[in-house]
């Protein structure tokens, strides 16, 4: 079943987290929305294999990588495609070219950086787009360098350089929330200094606004760092109980005073309840 | 009198009030608390509304259902409710992925304050845009089928569906008492 939606509802960072955590394989299509119906609709395609990004392009003819190779003068575009056709159809074109001594490992890394890291990172600036993830789409071997990157690693890199956070404003953890680690041990990802600093507070007890004060960082910056760690799958946001000081104190609720703490229920009670409810099903 | 208290929680629009209304024997009580201290002069009301429903099934046996306020700024109210609860169901609208992040916040809040058993009820599963159960589970942070609470589809407008959801929650609670789950 295809997963579809809009980035304004489910942000690209959330989507990448979902695809990585779910070890998804398939094609993610992003269709940029435009107010002008006549304007050319720009599509972006990102391929995933087991939750890792293996290729990206803005075309589906599988000539994107060959074109990039040709642009750099390393090999003619047609030559690259012809070589790819003579190779194993289930081998990424980048690996085929490397195996034949036509490209070096460094050149492949550069291609991957340009094709995936740079291209995909710019998509995080999109205010909105329609997306579809098709898990039945085949891998585009003629578009693949043979290198890959975990989706959340790309997210971290993209969000670190994101200038305009307005599209993510309602996704940021609340200033009154804390963050808590959801992994065992320390993160495997390469974190920067401020991310490590926030990580040290990931125990679910101190609010982001207090952390901001302690680290002497703007609150908004701390919220953004927290969002990065959340979407990297390292921590979760934990709302803390709001201390009501400026608001009026409400009357005590009936259950506060009259109802005792939750006590153990008898098995006969639970069996009777289930029996009663089954009569309603 | 033996009473089981279940909390029905979830983001705004997940179907909490409807869920309680579908199974309650009384008209659902929508509580709106008035301020009583001196700050009431500045603000007349604090809107800390929650829904309350009841189901009696014996002379001395009843099920009480409490719906949490849908907005996270009422955290203190949630705290009171969860501390008194025997179990809870987290309702999530499967067709609104924008609310998944809020559902995760609520779950994290609940989990930190109470170890009581919980299940997840996915609502609006009949809407074409709804995420299927497996994908919604992943989006809610459940990666392994072995290490997650029961996740079921529920139609809050249907008494039978709500009753089935409550059965699942009660049975899960019974199992949890025998074999605690993380």
Coordinates of C-alpha atoms in Angstrom, one line a residue:
Chain A
X1 CA 0.0 0.0 0.0
X2 CA 1.4 3.4 -1.0
X3 CA 1.8 6.0 1.7
X4 CA 0.7 9.4 0.6
X5 CA 0.2 12.9 2.1
X6 CA 1.5 16.4 2.3
X7 CA 4.8 17.6 3.8
X8 CA 2.8 20.3 5.6
X9 CA 1.2 17.4 7.6
X10 CA 4.0 15.0 7.8
X11 CA 7.3 16.7 7.4
X12 CA 10.2 15.3 5.3
X13 CA 12.2 14.7 8.5
X14 CA 9.3 12.7 10.0
X15 CA 8.9 10.8 6.7
X16 CA 12.6 9.9 6.5
X17 CA 12.5 8.7 10.1
X18 CA 9.5 6.6 9.2
X19 CA 11.2 5.1 6.2
X20 CA 14.4 4.3 8.0
X21 CA 12.7 2.9 11.1
X22 CA 10.5 0.8 8.9
X23 CA 13.4 -0.4 6.8
X24 CA 11.4 0.6 3.8
X25 CA 12.5 -0.1 0.2
X26 CA 10.9 1.8 -2.7
X27 CA 10.5 5.1 -4.3
X28 CA 9.5 8.4 -2.6
X29 CA 8.0 10.9 -5.0
X30 CA 7.8 14.6 -4.0
X31 CA 5.5 16.8 -6.1
X32 CA 6.1 20.4 -5.5
X33 CA 2.9 22.4 -5.1
X34 CA 2.4 25.5 -7.1
X35 CA -0.3 28.2 -6.9
X36 CA 0.0 28.6 -10.6
X37 CA -1.7 25.6 -12.3
X38 CA 0.0 26.4 -15.6
X39 CA 3.5 26.4 -14.0
X40 CA 5.7 23.4 -14.6
X41 CA 5.3 20.9 -11.8
X42 CA 8.6 19.9 -10.4
X43 CA 9.0 16.3 -9.1
X44 CA 11.7 14.9 -7.1
X45 CA 12.5 11.2 -6.7
X46 CA 14.4 9.5 -3.8
X47 CA 15.0 5.7 -3.8
X48 CA 15.3 3.8 -0.6
X49 CA 16.7 0.3 0.1
X50 CA 16.1 -1.1 3.6
X51 CA 15.7 2.4 5.0
X52 CA 18.8 3.8 3.4
X53 CA 18.9 6.4 0.6
X54 CA 20.5 4.9 -2.5
X55 CA 19.7 7.5 -5.2
X56 CA 17.9 10.7 -5.9
X57 CA 16.9 12.4 -9.2
X58 CA 14.4 14.9 -10.7
X59 CA 13.8 12.6 -13.6
X60 CA 12.6 9.0 -14.0
X61 CA 14.5 8.0 -17.2
X62 CA 17.5 6.8 -15.2
X63 CA 19.9 9.0 -17.1
X64 CA 20.5 11.4 -14.2
X65 CA 23.7 9.9 -12.9
X66 CA 25.1 9.3 -16.4
X67 CA 24.4 13.0 -17.2
X68 CA 26.3 14.1 -14.0
X69 CA 29.2 11.9 -15.0
X70 CA 29.2 13.5 -18.5
X71 CA 28.9 17.0 -17.0
X72 CA 32.1 16.5 -15.1
X73 CA 33.9 15.2 -18.2
X74 CA 34.9 11.9 -16.6
X75 CA 33.1 9.9 -19.2
X76 CA 30.6 10.7 -22.0
X77 CA 27.0 10.4 -20.9
X78 CA 26.2 7.9 -23.7
X79 CA 29.4 5.9 -22.9
X80 CA 28.4 5.6 -19.3
X81 CA 24.9 4.4 -20.2
X82 CA 26.3 1.9 -22.8
X83 CA 28.8 0.5 -20.3
X84 CA 26.0 0.2 -17.8
X85 CA 23.9 -1.8 -20.3
X86 CA 26.6 -4.3 -20.8
X87 CA 26.9 -4.9 -17.1
X88 CA 24.9 -7.0 -14.6
X89 CA 21.4 -5.4 -14.6
X90 CA 21.2 -5.7 -10.8
X91 CA 24.5 -3.9 -10.2
X92 CA 24.5 -0.1 -9.6
X93 CA 26.0 1.7 -12.6
X94 CA 28.6 3.4 -10.3
X95 CA 29.9 0.0 -9.1
X96 CA 30.1 -1.2 -12.7
X97 CA 32.1 1.8 -13.8
X98 CA 34.4 1.5 -10.9
X99 CA 34.9 -2.3 -11.5
X100 CA 35.9 -1.5 -15.0
X101 CA 38.4 1.1 -13.8
X102 CA 36.4 4.0 -15.4
X103 CA 35.6 5.8 -12.2
X104 CA 37.5 6.0 -8.9
X105 CA 36.0 5.5 -5.4
X106 CA 36.6 9.3 -4.8
X107 CA 34.7 10.2 -7.9
X108 CA 31.8 7.9 -6.8
X109 CA 31.8 9.6 -3.4
X110 CA 31.6 13.0 -5.0
X111 CA 28.8 11.9 -7.3
X112 CA 26.8 10.5 -4.3
X113 CA 27.4 13.7 -2.4
X114 CA 26.1 15.8 -5.2
X115 CA 23.3 13.5 -6.2
X116 CA 21.9 12.6 -2.8
X117 CA 23.3 14.7 0.0
X118 CA 23.2 18.1 -1.7
X119 CA 20.0 17.5 -3.8
X120 CA 18.0 15.9 -1.0
X121 CA 19.1 18.4 1.6
X122 CA 17.6 21.3 -0.4
X123 CA 14.2 19.5 -0.3
X124 CA 14.0 20.2 3.4
X125 CA 13.4 23.9 2.6
X126 CA 10.2 23.0 0.8
X127 CA 7.2 24.6 2.5
X128 CA 4.9 21.9 1.2
X129 CA 4.7 19.1 -1.4
X130 CA 2.6 16.1 -2.0
X131 CA 4.4 12.9 -1.4
X132 CA 3.9 9.3 -2.2
X133 CA 6.0 6.3 -1.2
X134 CA 5.7 3.3 -3.5
X135 CA 7.1 0.2 -1.9
X136 CA 6.7 -1.7 -5.2
X137 CA 8.9 0.5 -7.3
X138 CA 12.1 -1.3 -8.4
X139 CA 15.5 0.0 -7.6
X140 CA 17.0 2.2 -10.3
X141 CA 20.4 0.6 -10.8
X142 CA 21.3 3.0 -13.6
X143 CA 20.8 5.9 -11.2
X144 CA 22.8 4.4 -8.3
X145 CA 26.4 5.0 -7.4
X146 CA 26.5 1.9 -5.1
X147 CA 26.8 4.1 -2.1
X148 CA 24.0 4.8 0.4
X149 CA 23.3 6.8 3.5
X150 CA 20.8 6.2 6.4
X151 CA 17.8 8.5 5.9
X152 CA 18.2 10.1 9.3
X153 CA 21.8 10.9 8.6
X154 CA 20.7 13.0 5.7
X155 CA 18.0 14.5 7.9
X156 CA 20.6 15.6 10.5
X157 CA 22.8 17.1 7.8
X158 CA 19.9 18.9 6.2
X159 CA 18.4 20.3 9.3
X160 CA 21.8 21.6 10.6
X161 CA 21.9 24.0 7.6
X162 CA 18.2 24.8 7.3
X163 CA 17.8 28.5 7.5
X164 CA 14.0 28.9 7.4
X165 CA 12.2 26.8 10.0
X166 CA 8.8 28.3 9.6
X167 CA 7.3 25.2 7.9
X168 CA 8.4 23.1 11.0
X169 CA 7.3 25.6 13.6
X170 CA 4.4 23.5 14.8
X171 CA 6.5 20.4 14.9
X172 CA 9.2 21.6 17.3
X173 CA 9.1 20.2 20.8
X174 CA 7.4 22.5 23.3
X175 CA 9.7 24.8 25.5
X176 CA 8.1 23.1 28.5
X177 CA 8.9 19.6 27.3
X178 CA 11.9 17.5 28.1
X179 CA 13.6 15.0 25.9
X180 CA 14.5 11.4 26.8
X181 CA 16.8 8.9 25.1
X182 CA 15.0 6.1 23.4
X183 CA 18.2 4.2 22.5
X184 CA 20.5 2.0 24.4
X185 CA 23.9 3.5 25.0
X186 CA 25.3 6.4 23.0
X187 CA 24.2 7.5 19.5
X188 CA 26.0 5.9 16.6
X189 CA 25.5 9.0 14.4
X190 CA 28.0 11.7 14.3
X191 CA 26.6 14.5 16.4
X192 CA 27.9 18.1 16.5
X193 CA 28.8 19.9 19.7
X194 CA 25.4 21.4 20.5
X195 CA 23.7 18.1 19.8
X196 CA 26.0 16.3 22.2
X197 CA 25.3 19.0 24.8
X198 CA 21.6 18.5 24.5
X199 CA 22.0 14.7 24.5
X200 CA 23.5 15.0 27.9
X201 CA 20.1 16.3 29.1
X202 CA 18.1 13.5 27.5
X203 CA 16.8 12.1 30.7
X204 CA 13.2 13.4 30.5
X205 CA 13.5 15.7 33.5
X206 CA 14.6 19.1 32.5
X207 CA 12.6 21.3 30.2
X208 CA 14.0 22.7 27.0
X209 CA 13.7 26.3 28.3
X210 CA 15.8 25.4 31.3
X211 CA 18.3 23.6 29.1
X212 CA 18.5 26.7 26.9
X213 CA 19.3 28.8 30.0
X214 CA 22.0 26.4 31.2
X215 CA 23.6 26.1 27.7
X216 CA 23.1 29.9 27.1
X217 CA 21.6 29.2 23.8
X218 CA 18.4 30.8 22.3
X219 CA 15.4 28.7 23.2
X220 CA 14.4 28.4 19.5
X221 CA 17.8 26.9 18.7
X222 CA 17.5 24.3 21.5
X223 CA 14.0 23.4 20.2
X224 CA 15.5 22.9 16.7
X225 CA 18.4 20.7 18.1
X226 CA 15.8 18.7 20.0
X227 CA 13.8 18.2 16.8
X228 CA 16.9 17.0 15.0
X229 CA 17.5 14.4 17.7
X230 CA 13.8 13.4 17.7
X231 CA 13.8 12.8 13.9
X232 CA 17.1 11.1 14.1
X233 CA 15.4 8.5 16.3
X234 CA 17.6 9.2 19.3
X235 CA 15.2 10.9 21.8
X236 CA 11.5 11.4 22.3
X237 CA 9.7 14.5 23.5
X238 CA 8.3 14.2 27.0
X239 CA 5.8 16.8 28.0
X240 CA 6.3 17.8 31.6
X241 CA 3.5 18.7 33.9
X242 CA 2.7 22.3 33.5
X243 CA 3.0 24.2 36.7
X244 CA 0.0 26.5 36.9
X245 CA 1.1 29.8 38.3
X246 CA -0.4 32.5 36.2
X247 CA -3.6 30.7 35.7
X248 CA -6.4 30.5 38.3
X249 CA -6.5 27.4 40.4
X250 CA -9.5 25.2 39.5
X251 CA -12.0 23.7 41.9
X252 CA -10.9 20.2 42.9
X253 CA -12.3 17.6 40.6
X254 CA -14.8 15.0 42.0
X255 CA -12.3 12.2 41.2
X256 CA -9.5 14.0 42.9
X257 CA -11.0 13.9 46.4
X258 CA -13.6 11.1 46.2
X259 CA -11.8 8.5 44.1
X260 CA -9.0 6.6 45.7
X261 CA -5.8 5.7 43.9
X262 CA -6.1 2.8 41.4
X263 CA -6.4 -0.4 43.3
X264 CA -6.0 -3.9 42.1
X265 CA -9.2 -5.3 40.5
X266 CA -10.4 -8.8 41.2
X267 CA -10.3 -11.4 38.5
X268 CA -14.1 -12.0 38.9
X269 CA -14.7 -8.3 38.2
X270 CA -12.6 -8.3 35.0
X271 CA -14.2 -11.6 33.8
X272 CA -17.7 -10.2 34.5
X273 CA -16.8 -7.0 32.6
X274 CA -15.5 -8.9 29.6
X275 CA -18.6 -11.1 29.6
X276 CA -20.8 -8.1 29.8
X277 CA -19.0 -6.3 26.9
X278 CA -19.1 -9.4 24.8
X279 CA -22.9 -9.1 24.9
X280 CA -22.6 -5.8 23.2
X281 CA -20.3 -7.0 20.4
Chain B
X1 CA -18.3 -0.9 44.9
X2 CA -15.6 -2.1 42.6
X3 CA -14.7 0.4 39.8
X4 CA -12.4 0.1 36.9
X5 CA -11.2 3.5 35.6
X6 CA -10.1 3.7 32.0
X7 CA -8.7 6.8 30.4
X8 CA -9.4 7.6 26.8
X9 CA -6.7 9.8 25.4
X10 CA -5.4 11.1 22.1
X11 CA -4.9 14.2 20.0
X12 CA -7.8 16.6 19.2
X13 CA -10.3 15.0 16.8
X14 CA -9.2 11.4 17.4
X15 CA -12.7 10.5 18.6
X16 CA -12.4 10.4 22.4
X17 CA -15.7 12.0 23.2
X18 CA -17.5 9.9 20.6
X19 CA -15.8 6.7 21.9
X20 CA -17.1 7.3 25.5
X21 CA -20.5 8.4 24.3
X22 CA -20.9 5.1 22.3
X23 CA -20.6 2.9 25.3
X24 CA -21.6 5.0 28.3
X25 CA -25.0 4.3 29.9
X26 CA -25.3 7.9 31.0
X27 CA -25.1 11.1 29.0
X28 CA -21.4 12.0 28.9
X29 CA -20.6 14.6 31.4
X30 CA -18.5 17.4 30.0
X31 CA -16.8 19.0 33.0
X32 CA -15.9 22.7 32.9
X33 CA -14.1 23.9 36.0
X34 CA -14.5 27.3 37.5
X35 CA -11.6 29.1 39.1
X36 CA -12.1 29.7 42.8
X37 CA -9.0 31.6 43.9
X38 CA -8.2 35.3 43.7
X39 CA -7.0 35.0 40.1
X40 CA -10.6 34.2 39.2
X41 CA -11.0 37.9 39.2
X42 CA -8.7 38.1 36.3
X43 CA -9.9 35.0 34.5
X44 CA -13.4 33.7 35.1
X45 CA -13.0 30.1 33.9
X46 CA -10.3 27.6 33.5
X47 CA -11.2 25.3 30.7
X48 CA -10.0 21.9 31.9
X49 CA -12.9 20.0 30.5
X50 CA -12.8 16.2 30.3
X51 CA -15.5 13.7 29.4
X52 CA -16.9 11.2 31.8
X53 CA -18.9 8.1 31.0
X54 CA -20.1 5.1 33.1
X55 CA -21.1 1.6 32.5
X56 CA -22.6 -0.5 35.3
X57 CA -22.7 -4.3 34.9
X58 CA -23.6 -5.4 38.4
X59 CA -24.9 -4.0 41.6
X60 CA -21.4 -3.3 42.8
X61 CA -19.5 -3.2 39.6
X62 CA -18.9 -0.3 37.2
X63 CA -16.6 0.9 34.5
X64 CA -15.7 4.5 34.5
X65 CA -14.3 6.2 31.3
X66 CA -12.5 9.5 31.4
X67 CA -11.6 11.4 28.3
X68 CA -8.5 13.6 28.5
X69 CA -8.6 17.1 27.3
X70 CA -7.3 17.1 23.7
X71 CA -4.7 19.8 24.1
X72 CA -1.4 19.3 25.7
X73 CA -1.5 22.6 27.7
X74 CA -3.7 20.8 30.1
X75 CA -1.0 18.5 31.2
X76 CA -1.8 18.8 34.9
X77 CA -5.3 17.4 34.2
X78 CA -3.8 14.4 32.4
X79 CA -1.6 13.8 35.3
X80 CA -4.5 13.6 37.7
X81 CA -6.4 11.3 35.3
X82 CA -3.6 8.9 34.6
X83 CA -2.6 8.6 38.2
X84 CA -6.0 7.2 39.0
X85 CA -6.4 5.0 36.0
X86 CA -6.2 1.2 35.7
X87 CA -5.5 1.3 32.0
X88 CA -5.8 3.6 29.0
X89 CA -6.4 3.6 25.3
X90 CA -4.6 6.0 23.0
X91 CA -6.8 7.0 20.1
X92 CA -5.1 8.1 16.9
X93 CA -6.8 9.3 13.7
X94 CA -5.1 7.2 11.0
X95 CA -5.9 9.6 8.3
X96 CA -4.2 12.6 10.0
X97 CA -0.4 11.9 10.0
X98 CA 0.0 15.5 11.3
X99 CA -1.3 14.2 14.6
X100 CA 1.1 11.3 14.9
X101 CA 3.7 13.5 16.6
X102 CA 1.2 14.7 19.2
X103 CA 0.1 11.1 19.8
X104 CA 3.8 10.2 20.5
X105 CA 4.0 13.2 22.9
X106 CA 0.9 12.0 24.8
X107 CA 2.2 8.4 25.0
X108 CA 5.6 9.6 26.3
X109 CA 3.8 11.7 28.9
X110 CA 1.6 8.8 30.0
X111 CA 4.4 6.3 30.0
X112 CA 6.6 8.5 32.2
X113 CA 3.9 8.9 34.8
X114 CA 2.2 5.6 35.0
X115 CA 3.1 2.0 34.1
X116 CA -0.5 0.9 33.6
X117 CA -1.4 -1.2 30.5
X118 CA -2.4 0.6 27.3
X119 CA -3.5 -0.1 23.8
X120 CA -3.7 2.0 20.7
X121 CA -6.9 2.5 18.8
X122 CA -6.6 3.7 15.2
X123 CA -9.7 5.6 14.2
X124 CA -10.9 6.8 10.7
X125 CA -9.4 3.7 9.1
X126 CA -12.2 3.8 6.5
X127 CA -11.0 7.1 5.1
X128 CA -9.0 6.6 1.8
X129 CA -6.0 8.6 3.1
X130 CA -5.8 6.6 6.3
X131 CA -2.4 4.9 6.9
X132 CA -2.7 1.2 7.3
X133 CA -2.1 -0.4 10.7
X134 CA 1.5 -1.5 10.1
X135 CA 2.7 1.8 8.8
X136 CA 0.9 3.8 11.5
X137 CA 2.5 1.6 14.1
X138 CA 6.0 2.4 12.7
X139 CA 5.1 6.1 12.5
X140 CA 4.1 5.9 16.2
X141 CA 7.5 4.4 17.0
X142 CA 6.6 0.7 17.3
X143 CA 9.2 -1.1 15.2
X144 CA 8.7 -4.6 16.4
X145 CA 5.4 -6.5 16.5
X146 CA 6.7 -8.4 19.6
X147 CA 7.4 -5.3 21.7
X148 CA 4.3 -3.2 21.2
X149 CA 1.0 -3.0 22.8
X150 CA -2.1 -4.2 21.0
X151 CA -2.9 -1.9 18.1
X152 CA -6.5 -2.2 16.8
X153 CA -8.8 -0.4 14.4
X154 CA -11.8 1.2 16.2
X155 CA -14.8 3.1 15.0
X156 CA -15.8 5.3 17.9
X157 CA -19.3 5.8 16.4
X158 CA -20.1 2.1 16.7
X159 CA -21.0 0.6 20.1
X160 CA -19.8 -2.8 19.0
X161 CA -16.4 -1.5 17.9
X162 CA -15.9 0.5 21.1
X163 CA -17.0 -2.5 23.2
X164 CA -14.5 -4.7 21.4
X165 CA -11.8 -2.1 22.0
X166 CA -12.6 -2.0 25.7
X167 CA -12.5 -5.9 25.8
X168 CA -9.1 -5.8 24.2
X169 CA -7.9 -3.3 26.8
X170 CA -9.3 -5.2 29.7
X171 CA -7.9 -8.5 28.4
X172 CA -4.5 -6.8 27.9
X173 CA -4.7 -5.5 31.4
X174 CA -5.4 -9.0 32.7
X175 CA -2.3 -10.4 30.8
X176 CA -0.2 -7.5 32.0
X177 CA -1.0 -8.4 35.6
X178 CA 0.3 -11.9 35.0
X179 CA 3.2 -10.9 32.8
X180 CA 4.2 -7.2 32.9
X181 CA 5.1 -5.8 29.5
X182 CA 7.6 -3.0 28.9

